[in-house]
Amino acid sequence: MATSKSAKFDIKTYGGFKAITMLCLLVLYAPLVVVTIYSFNASVSLTNWEGISLRWYVDVFTGPESEKFKIAALNSFVIAIIAATVSTMIATLAATAMIRGGKFKLRTVSFGLISLPLMVPEIVTAVATLIFFNSIGFDRGLMTIILAHTAFCIPFAYLPISARMQGVEDTYEQAALDLYATKRQAFTKILVPLMMPGIISGFILAFIVSLDDFIITNFVKGAGVETLPTAIFGSVKQGMKPNIMAISTMLLGVSVLMVTISYFVSKSDNTK
Amino acid sequence: MSGNDTNAIEVRDAVKRYGDFTALKQISLSIRDNEFFTLLGPSGCGKTTLLRMIAGFEDVTEGEIFLYGDEIENLPPNKRPVNTVFQNYALFPHLTILDNVAFGLEMRGSSKSEARARAGEMLELVQLSQFAARKPSQLSGGQQQRVALARALAPRPKVLLLDEPLSALDLKLRKAMQLELKHLQRETGITFIFVTHDQEEALTMSDRIAVMSAGELQQLGAPTDIYERPRNMFVADFIGETNLLEVSVDKIESGRAVCHLGGGHELTCDAVDGIGVGSKVHMSIRPERLYMSNEPEKDGSLHGRVKENIFIGTDISTIVELDDAPDFVVRTSNSDRGNKRIFEPGTDMFVNMEKGAARLLID
């Protein structure tokens, strides 16, 4: 009885459920699938299929544009690693202060301020950051990108970290203090290990956001400094070649890998 | 000013305020060395606050706390030689059972091998040696409870604080743990301060009990004192089951108070300090100290009718409708059924009380 009744109201039985689901999946993933498939095309054409080949992947690493892409990729990874590391550390401390700091004045305001950048249009942040660097006379280059990325990655890193910290009861730290740990020991030996899944998720999210960023990077980068997204954009402006699809597919692969890691980390909940 | 050295804990005029709300109103009490001491009261009475003040998790708004003569209320928790068993155990989920138990010793500066050896001994004491390598989540609630105990006892605290540690266990396990805790206290010789809202648990385990309500100490004494000689309405009502009667005191003669209740009934009981002639007060009579008979047996017999008999395992609880007085509950032990009478509902009968059963209460 109970099963038939619940089956009746099961959302799967609603009219058009399957069709709309399929449509959404198609819109979301069809372009990615097409790009991925055509990155293995043997043809010089973007759209004519001439058989499977790895020529465009080879082209990315050895072709005329390969130097440019290699430097851009190296820049991207260096920037992403530094920005993700620093922003994760700042976000961890911010979460500790805001969630473990008890009640303090402007606590709600602080919560708002740290997540507001997520809602601000990126172009506004980009322009503001550029104006800021100009006004303090900072030469644009790799350093400006790293600083800008670190700043805008903080709210992204903060989200999973604070969510995690809210799930860790403060009695664990109290128990540690009760058992003669100093505040620092309670933090490093108890709180940080318990927060680790959140910290890793925060790092990965920040890393991906930094790796993908185009708008802010394009504004604050110095002349001649390229990251993968800006290099790809520059290359596309001079005419689309299938090697772009190969790079995009590889970038997609990195993202998928990161998301997978993040998924398994969050599944291995060490408080349970 | 120094505390009395013989007391494990001495709380002097401790007050705790949160903004406008006063959680503890000037509590003073002494907890003796090697005592199983219980803070008992309903939720919100301030018992946990007091415990956390002794542990160091709550600041003391006013007053002092001494631990074997040393003033401790300004020390952080990690500088106080007391350990806590938390209500939810708070076992570190990422550490093994052995590392959990060794944690306090390591933080105190023992070497890793020393700490682990002692932790191993503690696990043996609570009979969990075979689980040393497991994580807390792989243990049952009762086992986690024993690990929490071992962890708190391992650094040899001067006082062990227990914050409702049995509340998450089912009845049978709770009963077993009550005895185990009591034995553990005797074996280790450590002073235990136990917080609970369960009066039966408190009566079973404690050497002395402090009954608290609304941030105030209501009565402090041995379980028998508190049960048989409750000081006021709150204690009589909170501890066990009781019949409360409104009476007025007619006269007091050689330590005995003669009281009357509605309908001309007269009852005599021990006089209590602070209750004078003419006062209208409450009287408490425990149901198990009442018995029923066909004919009045003495002056104090009250006439009534049986309303209902309720079978509760070891006892039968009889609700009696009295003339000119609120209903009474009379408890008859099943083993006494030969001597004491059980009447069918509707039967006219008399309720008699054992000598010394009635107790006058301060409001």
XYZ file of C-alpha atoms in Angstrom, chain A residues 21 59 66 94 104 122 124 127 184 240 247 269:
12
model
C 15.560 15.850 -18.038
C 50.143 19.838 -32.382
C 53.161 24.950 -28.541
C 38.313 33.199 8.578
C 30.656 39.166 18.158
C 33.014 39.534 -12.359
C 33.040 44.838 -11.919
C 37.674 46.698 -13.406
C 47.101 25.696 19.266
C 39.755 28.667 -34.741
C 43.497 22.010 -25.214
C 33.780 11.780 6.230
